[in-house]
Amino acid sequence: MEATNQTGMIRFHFRPFSKLPEVQMLIFVAFLIMYLVSIGGNGSISLIIWINHSLHTPMYFFLASLAALEICYSSTIAPLTLASVLSAERALISLPGCGAQMFFFIFLGSADCILLAVMAYDRFVAICHPLRYTLMMSWPLCVQLALGSLVLAFILAMQLTVLIFQLPFCRSKEISLFYCDVLPVLRLACADTWVHEAILFVVSLTVLTIPFLLIALSYVFIVAAILKIRSAEGRHRAFSTCSSHLTVVLLQYGCGSLVYLCPSSEYSPERGQVVSVVYTFITPVLNPLIYSMRNRELKDALKKTMMRLLLS
């Protein structure tokens, strides 16, 4: 009973990036700029797709869904991180608060990865079966695939979070990261965690390896179909619709694999800190830039929207 009461009063704090106030302030400004740019960029993509009827296609529906996920994903991490960078002593998080942040981080990150696999399937159908695209990628199926990504991610995140926070945490400690990630929190538990680490590895395989293999298989067929196109212009156009998605996939899965598919005994807080900055702050900034710069239809829609706003 005493242990339960003690657990209820536990507060975690996050490891500062630097002990120098000047460096912390520079990091705060950089993170704030990246967060605002990611919100603005992903929000603009969602809005442009919503108001331009020419973009109401399955590909852009999934892209808008991905942008909305990125906004929620960034907002799960960034506000508390900014507060902890600005004032590490005051930015404490309770055990339930840490659990909530971890749940939404796993949920939204997993949904992001699964949705990228769905987008690869959409490109596979568009390039390999163009005449049957409308029939195969009907709107009911698109909605089911998007909702299915959310449901699967929700189930995995809920099970893993509940399992982890059933562990005893004996006292308040420092999390060796700037948010409540799974491995740093597991290291603070006062019990053997090998079962939890094994389950985390299984979840990571489900979220990272299986979708990535499906994406790779889709691109094998896509590349084979593109090489059969006789005109260079046709090959370039077909590949341009996939290059943005492929770039985002390599960023997302590459960073996730470095952290979650390595043995837990080899986990390095320093490496985890750097990689986590990439996929929680830098990748959400790069995603809208990658898609908007390499997608002609999206760029044209953006220009038209800006012209409407300027003339109105």
Coordinates of N, CA, C and O in Angstrom, one line a residue, residues 90-187:
R90 N 11.3 23.4 -13.5 CA 9.9 23.5 -13.3 C 9.1 22.5 -14.2 O 7.9 22.2 -13.9
A91 N 9.6 22.0 -15.3 CA 8.9 21.2 -16.2 C 8.9 19.7 -15.7 O 9.7 18.9 -16.3
L92 N 8.1 19.4 -14.7 CA 8.0 18.1 -14.2 C 6.8 17.5 -14.8 O 5.8 18.1 -15.2
I93 N 6.8 16.1 -14.9 CA 5.6 15.4 -15.5 C 5.3 14.3 -14.5 O 6.2 13.6 -14.0
S94 N 4.0 14.1 -14.3 CA 3.6 13.1 -13.4 C 3.6 11.7 -14.1 O 3.7 11.7 -15.3
L95 N 3.4 10.7 -13.3 CA 3.4 9.3 -13.9 C 2.3 9.2 -14.9 O 2.5 8.7 -16.0
P96 N 1.0 9.6 -14.5 CA -0.1 9.5 -15.5 C 0.2 10.4 -16.7 O -0.2 10.0 -17.8
G97 N 0.8 11.6 -16.5 CA 1.1 12.5 -17.6 C 2.1 11.9 -18.5 O 2.0 12.0 -19.8
C98 N 3.1 11.2 -18.0 CA 4.1 10.5 -18.8 C 3.5 9.4 -19.6 O 3.8 9.2 -20.8
G99 N 2.6 8.6 -19.0 CA 1.9 7.6 -19.6 C 1.0 8.1 -20.8 O 1.0 7.5 -21.9
A100 N 0.3 9.2 -20.6 CA -0.5 9.8 -21.7 C 0.4 10.3 -22.8 O 0.0 10.0 -24.0
Q101 N 1.5 10.9 -22.5 CA 2.4 11.3 -23.6 C 2.9 10.1 -24.4 O 3.0 10.1 -25.6
M102 N 3.3 9.1 -23.6 CA 3.9 7.9 -24.3 C 2.8 7.3 -25.2 O 3.1 6.8 -26.3
F103 N 1.6 7.2 -24.7 CA 0.5 6.6 -25.5 C 0.3 7.3 -26.8 O 0.3 6.7 -27.9
F104 N 0.2 8.6 -26.7 CA -0.1 9.4 -28.0 C 1.1 9.4 -28.9 O 1.0 9.4 -30.1
F105 N 2.3 9.3 -28.3 CA 3.5 9.2 -29.2 C 3.6 7.9 -29.9 O 3.8 7.9 -31.1
I106 N 3.3 6.8 -29.2 CA 3.3 5.5 -29.9 C 2.1 5.4 -30.9 O 2.3 4.9 -32.0
F107 N 1.0 5.9 -30.5 CA -0.3 5.8 -31.3 C -0.1 6.6 -32.6 O -0.3 6.0 -33.7
L108 N 0.3 7.8 -32.5 CA 0.5 8.7 -33.7 C 1.7 8.3 -34.6 O 1.6 8.3 -35.8
G109 N 2.8 7.9 -33.9 CA 3.9 7.4 -34.7 C 3.7 6.1 -35.4 O 4.1 6.0 -36.6
S110 N 3.0 5.2 -34.8 CA 2.6 3.9 -35.4 C 1.6 4.2 -36.6 O 1.8 3.6 -37.6
A111 N 0.6 5.0 -36.3 CA -0.3 5.3 -37.4 C 0.4 5.9 -38.6 O 0.0 5.6 -39.8
D112 N 1.4 6.8 -38.3 CA 2.1 7.4 -39.4 C 2.8 6.4 -40.2 O 2.8 6.4 -41.5
C113 N 3.5 5.4 -39.6 CA 4.2 4.4 -40.3 C 3.3 3.5 -41.1 O 3.6 3.1 -42.3
I114 N 2.2 3.1 -40.5 CA 1.2 2.2 -41.2 C 0.6 3.0 -42.4 O 0.4 2.4 -43.5
L115 N 0.3 4.3 -42.2 CA -0.3 5.0 -43.3 C 0.7 5.2 -44.5 O 0.3 5.2 -45.7
L116 N 2.0 5.2 -44.2 CA 3.0 5.3 -45.3 C 2.9 4.0 -46.1 O 3.1 4.1 -47.4
A117 N 2.6 2.9 -45.5 CA 2.5 1.6 -46.2 C 1.2 1.7 -47.1 O 1.2 1.2 -48.2
V118 N 0.2 2.2 -46.6 CA -1.1 2.4 -47.3 C -0.8 3.3 -48.6 O -1.3 3.0 -49.7
M119 N -0.1 4.4 -48.4 CA 0.2 5.3 -49.5 C 1.1 4.5 -50.6 O 0.9 4.8 -51.7
A120 N 2.0 3.6 -50.1 CA 2.7 2.9 -51.1 C 1.8 2.0 -51.9 O 2.0 1.8 -53.1
Y121 N 0.8 1.4 -51.3 CA -0.2 0.5 -52.0 C -1.0 1.4 -53.0 O -1.2 0.9 -54.1
D122 N -1.3 2.6 -52.6 CA -2.0 3.5 -53.5 C -1.2 3.8 -54.7 O -1.7 3.7 -55.9
R123 N 0.1 4.0 -54.6 CA 1.0 4.3 -55.7 C 1.2 3.0 -56.6 O 1.3 3.1 -57.8
F124 N 1.2 1.9 -55.9 CA 1.3 0.6 -56.7 C 0.1 0.4 -57.6 O 0.3 0.1 -58.8
V125 N -1.1 0.7 -57.1 CA -2.3 0.5 -57.9 C -2.3 1.5 -59.0 O -2.6 1.2 -60.2
A126 N -1.9 2.8 -58.7 CA -2.0 3.9 -59.7 C -1.0 3.6 -60.9 O -1.4 3.9 -62.0
I127 N 0.1 3.0 -60.6 CA 1.2 2.9 -61.6 C 1.1 1.5 -62.3 O 1.2 1.4 -63.5
C128 N 0.8 0.5 -61.5 CA 0.7 -0.9 -62.1 C -0.6 -1.3 -62.6 O -0.7 -2.1 -63.5
H129 N -1.7 -0.6 -62.1 CA -3.0 -0.9 -62.6 C -3.8 0.4 -62.9 O -4.8 0.6 -62.2
P130 N -3.3 1.2 -63.8 CA -3.9 2.6 -63.9 C -5.4 2.5 -64.4 O -6.2 3.4 -64.0
L131 N -5.7 1.5 -65.3 CA -7.1 1.5 -65.8 C -8.1 1.0 -64.7 O -9.3 1.3 -64.8
R132 N -7.6 0.3 -63.7 CA -8.5 -0.2 -62.7 C -8.4 0.7 -61.4 O -8.9 0.3 -60.3
Y133 N -7.6 1.8 -61.4 CA -7.3 2.5 -60.2 C -8.6 3.0 -59.5 O -8.7 2.9 -58.3
T134 N -9.5 3.6 -60.3 CA -10.7 4.2 -59.7 C -11.5 3.1 -59.0 O -12.1 3.3 -57.9
L135 N -11.6 1.9 -59.6 CA -12.3 0.8 -59.1 C -11.7 0.2 -57.9 O -12.3 -0.1 -56.8
M136 N -10.3 0.0 -57.9 CA -9.6 -0.6 -56.8 C -9.5 0.3 -55.6 O -9.5 -0.1 -54.5
M137 N -9.3 1.6 -55.9 CA -9.1 2.6 -54.8 C -10.4 3.4 -54.6 O -10.4 4.7 -54.8
S138 N -11.5 2.8 -54.3 CA -12.7 3.5 -54.1 C -12.7 4.3 -52.8 O -11.9 4.0 -51.9
W139 N -13.5 5.3 -52.7 CA -13.5 6.1 -51.5 C -13.8 5.3 -50.2 O -13.2 5.6 -49.2
P140 N -14.8 4.4 -50.2 CA -15.0 3.6 -49.0 C -13.8 2.8 -48.6 O -13.5 2.8 -47.4
L141 N -13.0 2.3 -49.6 CA -11.8 1.5 -49.2 C -10.8 2.5 -48.7 O -10.1 2.1 -47.7
C142 N -10.6 3.7 -49.2 CA -9.6 4.7 -48.7 C -9.9 5.0 -47.3 O -9.0 5.1 -46.5
V143 N -11.2 5.3 -47.0 CA -11.6 5.6 -45.6 C -11.3 4.4 -44.7 O -10.8 4.6 -43.5
Q144 N -11.6 3.2 -45.1 CA -11.4 2.1 -44.3 C -9.9 1.8 -44.0 O -9.5 1.5 -42.9
L145 N -9.0 2.1 -45.0 CA -7.6 1.9 -44.9 C -7.1 3.0 -43.9 O -6.2 2.7 -43.0
A146 N -7.5 4.2 -44.0 CA -7.1 5.3 -43.1 C -7.5 5.0 -41.7 O -6.7 5.1 -40.7
L147 N -8.8 4.6 -41.5 CA -9.3 4.3 -40.2 C -8.6 3.0 -39.6 O -8.4 2.9 -38.4
G148 N -8.4 2.1 -40.5 CA -7.7 0.8 -40.1 C -6.3 1.1 -39.5 O -5.9 0.5 -38.5
S149 N -5.6 2.1 -40.1 CA -4.3 2.5 -39.6 C -4.4 3.0 -38.2 O -3.6 2.7 -37.3
L150 N -5.4 3.8 -38.0 CA -5.6 4.4 -36.7 C -6.0 3.4 -35.6 O -5.5 3.4 -34.5
V151 N -6.9 2.5 -36.0 CA -7.4 1.5 -35.1 C -6.2 0.5 -34.7 O -6.0 0.2 -33.5
L152 N -5.5 0.1 -35.6 CA -4.3 -0.8 -35.3 C -3.3 -0.1 -34.5 O -2.8 -0.7 -33.5
A153 N -3.0 1.1 -34.8 CA -2.0 1.9 -34.0 C -2.5 2.1 -32.6 O -1.8 2.0 -31.6
F154 N -3.8 2.4 -32.4 CA -4.4 2.6 -31.1 C -4.3 1.3 -30.3 O -4.0 1.4 -29.1
I155 N -4.6 0.2 -30.8 CA -4.6 -1.1 -30.1 C -3.2 -1.4 -29.6 O -2.9 -1.7 -28.4
L156 N -2.2 -1.2 -30.5 CA -0.8 -1.5 -30.1 C -0.3 -0.5 -29.1 O 0.4 -0.9 -28.1
A157 N -0.6 0.8 -29.2 CA -0.2 1.8 -28.3 C -0.8 1.6 -26.9 O -0.1 1.7 -25.9
M158 N -2.1 1.3 -26.9 CA -2.8 1.1 -25.6 C -2.2 -0.1 -24.9 O -2.0 0.0 -23.7
Q159 N -2.1 -1.2 -25.6 CA -1.5 -2.4 -24.9 C -0.1 -2.2 -24.4 O 0.2 -2.6 -23.2
L160 N 0.7 -1.6 -25.1 CA 2.1 -1.4 -24.7 C 2.2 -0.4 -23.6 O 2.9 -0.6 -22.6
T161 N 1.4 0.7 -23.6 CA 1.5 1.7 -22.6 C 1.0 1.2 -21.3 O 1.6 1.4 -20.2
V162 N -0.2 0.5 -21.3 CA -0.7 -0.1 -20.1 C 0.3 -1.1 -19.5 O 0.5 -1.2 -18.3
L163 N 0.9 -1.9 -20.3 CA 1.8 -2.9 -19.8 C 3.0 -2.3 -19.1 O 3.4 -2.7 -18.1
I164 N 3.5 -1.2 -19.7 CA 4.7 -0.5 -19.2 C 4.4 0.1 -17.8 O 5.1 0.0 -16.9
F165 N 3.2 0.8 -17.8 CA 2.9 1.6 -16.6 C 2.2 0.7 -15.5 O 1.8 1.2 -14.5
Q166 N 2.2 -0.6 -15.7 CA 1.9 -1.5 -14.6 C 3.1 -1.8 -13.8 O 3.1 -2.4 -12.7
L167 N 4.3 -1.5 -14.3 CA 5.6 -1.7 -13.6 C 5.7 -0.7 -12.4 O 5.1 0.4 -12.4
P168 N 6.4 -1.1 -11.3 CA 6.6 -0.2 -10.2 C 7.7 0.8 -10.5 O 8.7 0.4 -11.0
F169 N 7.4 2.0 -10.2 CA 8.4 3.1 -10.2 C 8.6 3.6 -8.8 O 7.7 4.2 -8.3
C170 N 9.8 3.4 -8.3 CA 10.0 3.6 -6.8 C 10.2 5.0 -6.4 O 9.9 5.4 -5.3
R171 N 10.8 5.8 -7.3 CA 11.0 7.2 -6.9 C 11.1 8.1 -8.2 O 11.3 7.6 -9.3
S172 N 11.0 9.4 -7.9 CA 11.2 10.3 -9.0 C 12.6 10.3 -9.6 O 13.6 10.2 -8.8
K173 N 12.7 10.3 -10.9 CA 14.0 10.3 -11.5 C 14.0 11.1 -12.8 O 13.0 11.7 -13.2
E174 N 15.2 11.2 -13.4 CA 15.4 11.9 -14.6 C 15.3 11.0 -15.8 O 15.9 9.9 -15.9
I175 N 14.4 11.4 -16.8 CA 14.3 10.6 -18.0 C 15.4 11.1 -18.9 O 15.6 12.3 -19.2
S176 N 16.2 10.1 -19.5 CA 17.4 10.5 -20.3 C 17.0 10.9 -21.7 O 17.7 10.5 -22.7
L177 N 15.9 11.6 -21.8 CA 15.5 12.1 -23.1 C 14.6 13.3 -22.9 O 14.5 13.8 -21.7
F178 N 14.0 13.9 -23.9 CA 13.3 15.2 -23.7 C 11.8 14.9 -23.8 O 11.0 15.8 -23.9
Y179 N 11.4 13.6 -23.8 CA 10.0 13.2 -23.7 C 9.9 11.8 -23.2 O 10.9 11.1 -23.0
C180 N 8.7 11.3 -22.9 CA 8.5 10.0 -22.3 C 8.5 8.9 -23.4 O 7.5 8.5 -23.9
D181 N 9.7 8.5 -23.8 CA 9.8 7.4 -24.8 C 9.9 6.1 -24.0 O 10.2 6.1 -22.8
V182 N 9.7 5.0 -24.7 CA 9.5 3.7 -24.1 C 10.8 3.2 -23.4 O 10.8 2.9 -22.1
L183 N 11.9 3.2 -24.1 CA 13.1 2.6 -23.5 C 13.7 3.4 -22.3 O 14.0 2.9 -21.3
P184 N 13.7 4.8 -22.4 CA 14.2 5.6 -21.2 C 13.3 5.4 -20.0 O 13.8 5.3 -18.9
V185 N 12.0 5.2 -20.2 CA 11.1 5.1 -19.1 C 11.2 3.7 -18.5 O 11.2 3.5 -17.3
L186 N 11.4 2.6 -19.4 CA 11.6 1.3 -18.9 C 12.8 1.2 -18.0 O 12.9 0.4 -17.0
R187 N 13.8 2.0 -18.2 CA 15.1 2.0 -17.4 C 14.9 2.5 -16.0 O 15.7 2.4 -15.2

